[in-house]
């Protein structure tokens, strides 16, 4: 899978030349406001409600919904995959007492993913280019359809959008996936 | 005279016994005004007191009047505080009340508070001052942490109920659950769904194990399916369950265990929670749906489309349903066909940024009204509404006691005719003779207030936003609604003329709230002068404004002395927020700088 990093690179190039409606730099603004309305603001937002109206009027306390519900909307927004949110997926490793969480959005490719996971789980080896080796582990993931897949087959961007959960399997189990 | 002498032949105990049949507190208030003898008998035998506005009476006066008090209900901040319209530190402190009760009412067993500020110290005092304390219910409160909860858990010898609804609780760790002593076996109801942090799962399991009387248990999102399954196996007599996170792998042991546990709960009537609910977890719930009377899916955006339909069609005995608008008109149509007994429906907005197509419309509401004629309580958030739909709904369901419709875009007209929604809301007040609570929205003229004033004779609470044309609108309401207790208005063009149209009216009401309207300081001062039995409070940010003026070179003295602001001659300034309420307690002694009592 040599094309991994170039896939990532290609994606960036594609994004730069993509035709979009909106003033230049709008992507950056969207990222900065982390998923919230992109309306430019004259002053710092003081309350949780103000940022949420996307249409003409910025109205405090409207619609009349209690803060607990408002907060659950915002939390949900951050969980979904969009241009500006993080993509957190759980990572489990066979035999480890607890799981970890990793933001795929901040990574740029499979190589970086492997490095991060090695650091997290302090495994001596997480496999070579093909995802597994005889004595090590294999990195697998559960995709949107609930299937268990070997990491590395699809382009990075496609992987990020379809990965729901990561699982590091023992080499003996993983061999069957080749 | 004859009647009065006859009263002396009636022993006090007999009168007290007669009074014991009066449980409705307004009735008790009424009998206490008959004569001094009845006042005395009534106050000494009163067990439950309801104080709708904590500033309507001084705490020590209330405590002194009712020394036998066992149950106290208190409400603090105005309703619009729920939507960030009241600045923090406004007030509504529970401390003075708990201290007063501690001095005078040792028999206190139950305390229910809504929109009040409670400190951890107050909670400590609460559990140490009242040896019989049994039930604490806090709704939309703030100011305390899990340390306060630990104090309640630790010290209450026979705590029966700890019910926390939508409070802002500072999370200081999961240890509070450990604080329930081993000998505490009296719990009947425990609700910590609003807690944001982790809980100690082992402590929770142990607590449930030693609470054989547990009927209501509402968990927070941090409780996983594994723990839920274990808990459910321990309490097959549970009647009301709020799940934790329902994220589970369908092949996991936890999931299988949950299914079997739920099937044993024959008494389960109410379900809520459903955080992160996967469609597979919903399957576990199907066997108990047929007996459910209450279902709250309003925190479960994952339950929509066909999953929702599959679930709701089994719920044939449902009386109360809370959902998100993502169930769509299609989902509501299924509710209408399956839930024939439905009495209360709440449809909350699922995405306030909704750039996509509207998910529930007037069609969903009409379908519900057609299929569920017993509907009497409605809260409906939608993107648009038509007059003809509202007219149809009111014909189908004449029994509404609570009708709240919130069209998300302010001042939006009927999209079919481009007209205001006066006729639609007018139809509701005309047909629903028992309407007690009403919230209106969309494009509305003075006409709708004419209808409300003319027909809504049973109305007690009215909420208005972005509506009306002239002072006449508000005047119609003040003149016509004989039973009005609470009036809250925001962003309407009502001015001093409306405010002063019927000043004695406010003495018959609990409170009036007006924000972003057209009233001036002059009008508010006039009201305060004419009606000394009211507290006329304004909340303003004039200080900030004045500082700006100073920076711009206008010479003005900045001072924290309220009088300087109020009496500097400029009475024409608009008042941003006005809160008027009747009181026997005089002006507040705990008002912050930004609240000025005129």
mmCIF file of N, CA, C and O in Angstrom, chain B residues 211-243:
data_model
loop_
_atom_site.group_PDB
_atom_site.id
_atom_site.type_symbol
_atom_site.label_atom_id
_atom_site.label_comp_id
_atom_site.label_asym_id
_atom_site.label_seq_id
_atom_site.Cartn_x
_atom_site.Cartn_y
_atom_site.Cartn_z
ATOM 1 N N UNK B 211 -31.800 -1.834 48.071
ATOM 2 C CA UNK B 211 -32.981 -0.963 48.055
ATOM 3 C C UNK B 211 -34.169 -1.721 47.489
ATOM 4 O O UNK B 211 -34.531 -1.546 46.329
ATOM 5 N N UNK B 212 -34.806 -2.534 48.334
ATOM 6 C CA UNK B 212 -35.885 -3.389 47.827
ATOM 7 C C UNK B 212 -37.130 -2.608 47.435
ATOM 8 O O UNK B 212 -37.970 -3.117 46.694
ATOM 9 N N UNK B 213 -37.235 -1.338 47.925
ATOM 10 C CA UNK B 213 -38.436 -0.560 47.630
ATOM 11 C C UNK B 213 -38.298 0.326 46.407
ATOM 12 O O UNK B 213 -39.178 1.135 46.132
ATOM 13 N N UNK B 214 -37.194 0.165 45.693
ATOM 14 C CA UNK B 214 -36.915 1.067 44.575
ATOM 15 C C UNK B 214 -37.974 0.935 43.478
ATOM 16 O O UNK B 214 -38.191 -0.137 42.929
ATOM 17 N N UNK B 215 -38.639 2.063 43.191
ATOM 18 C CA UNK B 215 -39.662 2.035 42.147
ATOM 19 C C UNK B 215 -39.246 2.860 40.935
ATOM 20 O O UNK B 215 -39.657 2.593 39.814
ATOM 21 N N UNK B 216 -38.455 3.908 41.200
ATOM 22 C CA UNK B 216 -38.056 4.794 40.111
ATOM 23 C C UNK B 216 -36.551 4.962 40.129
ATOM 24 O O UNK B 216 -35.976 5.331 41.156
ATOM 25 N N UNK B 217 -35.910 4.685 39.018
ATOM 26 C CA UNK B 217 -34.459 4.822 38.917
ATOM 27 C C UNK B 217 -34.103 5.418 37.572
ATOM 28 O O UNK B 217 -34.391 4.833 36.533
ATOM 29 N N UNK B 218 -33.479 6.610 37.614
ATOM 30 C CA UNK B 218 -33.074 7.226 36.346
ATOM 31 C C UNK B 218 -31.576 7.473 36.375
ATOM 32 O O UNK B 218 -31.082 8.275 37.172
ATOM 33 N N UNK B 219 -30.888 6.790 35.472
ATOM 34 C CA UNK B 219 -29.426 6.826 35.431
ATOM 35 C C UNK B 219 -28.939 7.912 34.501
ATOM 36 O O UNK B 219 -29.709 8.425 33.684
ATOM 37 N N UNK B 220 -27.644 8.213 34.589
ATOM 38 C CA UNK B 220 -27.109 9.187 33.638
ATOM 39 C C UNK B 220 -26.360 8.474 32.524
ATOM 40 O O UNK B 220 -26.200 7.252 32.513
ATOM 41 N N UNK B 221 -25.904 9.259 31.598
ATOM 42 C CA UNK B 221 -25.325 8.717 30.371
ATOM 43 C C UNK B 221 -24.075 7.879 30.622
ATOM 44 O O UNK B 221 -23.706 7.033 29.802
ATOM 45 N N UNK B 222 -23.433 8.108 31.780
ATOM 46 C CA UNK B 222 -22.180 7.411 32.056
ATOM 47 C C UNK B 222 -22.381 5.952 32.448
ATOM 48 O O UNK B 222 -21.413 5.202 32.576
ATOM 49 N N UNK B 223 -23.619 5.544 32.656
ATOM 50 C CA UNK B 223 -23.856 4.166 33.084
ATOM 51 C C UNK B 223 -24.021 3.270 31.858
ATOM 52 O O UNK B 223 -24.946 3.456 31.070
ATOM 53 N N UNK B 224 -23.135 2.293 31.676
ATOM 54 C CA UNK B 224 -23.190 1.477 30.456
ATOM 55 C C UNK B 224 -24.220 0.352 30.555
ATOM 56 O O UNK B 224 -24.768 0.082 31.631
ATOM 57 N N UNK B 225 -24.399 -0.326 29.439
ATOM 58 C CA UNK B 225 -25.412 -1.379 29.360
ATOM 59 C C UNK B 225 -25.115 -2.506 30.342
ATOM 60 O O UNK B 225 -26.043 -3.088 30.932
ATOM 61 N N UNK B 226 -23.839 -2.809 30.520
ATOM 62 C CA UNK B 226 -23.479 -3.908 31.434
ATOM 63 C C UNK B 226 -24.058 -3.663 32.818
ATOM 64 O O UNK B 226 -24.661 -4.543 33.430
ATOM 65 N N UNK B 227 -23.850 -2.437 33.315
ATOM 66 C CA UNK B 227 -24.348 -2.100 34.651
ATOM 67 C C UNK B 227 -25.873 -2.083 34.662
ATOM 68 O O UNK B 227 -26.502 -2.551 35.621
ATOM 69 N N UNK B 228 -26.465 -1.559 33.600
ATOM 70 C CA UNK B 228 -27.922 -1.511 33.535
ATOM 71 C C UNK B 228 -28.506 -2.910 33.640
ATOM 72 O O UNK B 228 -29.468 -3.148 34.372
ATOM 73 N N UNK B 229 -27.904 -3.849 32.931
ATOM 74 C CA UNK B 229 -28.404 -5.220 32.965
ATOM 75 C C UNK B 229 -28.330 -5.775 34.389
ATOM 76 O O UNK B 229 -29.279 -6.389 34.882
ATOM 77 N N UNK B 230 -27.196 -5.537 35.050
ATOM 78 C CA UNK B 230 -27.041 -6.046 36.427
ATOM 79 C C UNK B 230 -28.092 -5.444 37.344
ATOM 80 O O UNK B 230 -28.691 -6.130 38.161
ATOM 81 N N UNK B 231 -28.306 -4.146 37.177
ATOM 82 C CA UNK B 231 -29.285 -3.449 38.020
ATOM 83 C C UNK B 231 -30.689 -3.979 37.778
ATOM 84 O O UNK B 231 -31.439 -4.263 38.719
ATOM 85 N N UNK B 232 -31.034 -4.142 36.511
ATOM 86 C CA UNK B 232 -32.380 -4.601 36.183
ATOM 87 C C UNK B 232 -32.650 -5.979 36.762
ATOM 88 O O UNK B 232 -33.780 -6.292 37.155
ATOM 89 N N UNK B 233 -31.628 -6.801 36.821
ATOM 90 C CA UNK B 233 -31.815 -8.125 37.397
ATOM 91 C C UNK B 233 -32.103 -8.051 38.891
ATOM 92 O O UNK B 233 -32.730 -8.942 39.453
ATOM 93 N N UNK B 234 -31.635 -6.960 39.529
ATOM 94 C CA UNK B 234 -31.834 -6.804 40.962
ATOM 95 C C UNK B 234 -33.192 -6.216 41.311
ATOM 96 O O UNK B 234 -33.676 -6.389 42.420
ATOM 97 N N UNK B 235 -33.790 -5.430 40.404
ATOM 98 C CA UNK B 235 -35.076 -4.827 40.759
ATOM 99 C C UNK B 235 -36.153 -5.091 39.726
ATOM 100 O O UNK B 235 -36.465 -4.226 38.903
ATOM 101 N N UNK B 236 -36.741 -6.249 39.785
ATOM 102 C CA UNK B 236 -37.816 -6.586 38.849
ATOM 103 C C UNK B 236 -39.103 -5.812 39.120
ATOM 104 O O UNK B 236 -40.006 -5.827 38.289
ATOM 105 N N UNK B 237 -39.172 -5.095 40.263
ATOM 106 C CA UNK B 237 -40.385 -4.345 40.576
ATOM 107 C C UNK B 237 -40.316 -2.895 40.137
ATOM 108 O O UNK B 237 -41.193 -2.102 40.467
ATOM 109 N N UNK B 238 -39.304 -2.554 39.380
ATOM 110 C CA UNK B 238 -39.134 -1.164 38.945
ATOM 111 C C UNK B 238 -40.311 -0.710 38.093
ATOM 112 O O UNK B 238 -40.766 -1.436 37.211
ATOM 113 N N UNK B 239 -40.791 0.512 38.360
ATOM 114 C CA UNK B 239 -41.910 1.038 37.586
ATOM 115 C C UNK B 239 -41.470 2.111 36.594
ATOM 116 O O UNK B 239 -42.123 2.330 35.581
ATOM 117 N N UNK B 240 -40.398 2.814 36.942
ATOM 118 C CA UNK B 240 -39.947 3.934 36.123
ATOM 119 C C UNK B 240 -38.442 3.817 35.939
ATOM 120 O O UNK B 240 -37.701 3.859 36.902
ATOM 121 N N UNK B 241 -38.015 3.650 34.702
ATOM 122 C CA UNK B 241 -36.592 3.478 34.429
ATOM 123 C C UNK B 241 -36.065 4.507 33.451
ATOM 124 O O UNK B 241 -36.659 4.718 32.386
ATOM 125 N N UNK B 242 -34.936 5.154 33.823
ATOM 126 C CA UNK B 242 -34.215 5.987 32.875
ATOM 127 C C UNK B 242 -32.908 5.280 32.586
ATOM 128 O O UNK B 242 -32.092 5.115 33.497
ATOM 129 N N UNK B 243 -32.707 4.838 31.358
ATOM 130 C CA UNK B 243 -31.502 4.078 31.043
ATOM 131 C C UNK B 243 -30.282 4.986 31.022
ATOM 132 O O UNK B 243 -30.401 6.210 30.992
#
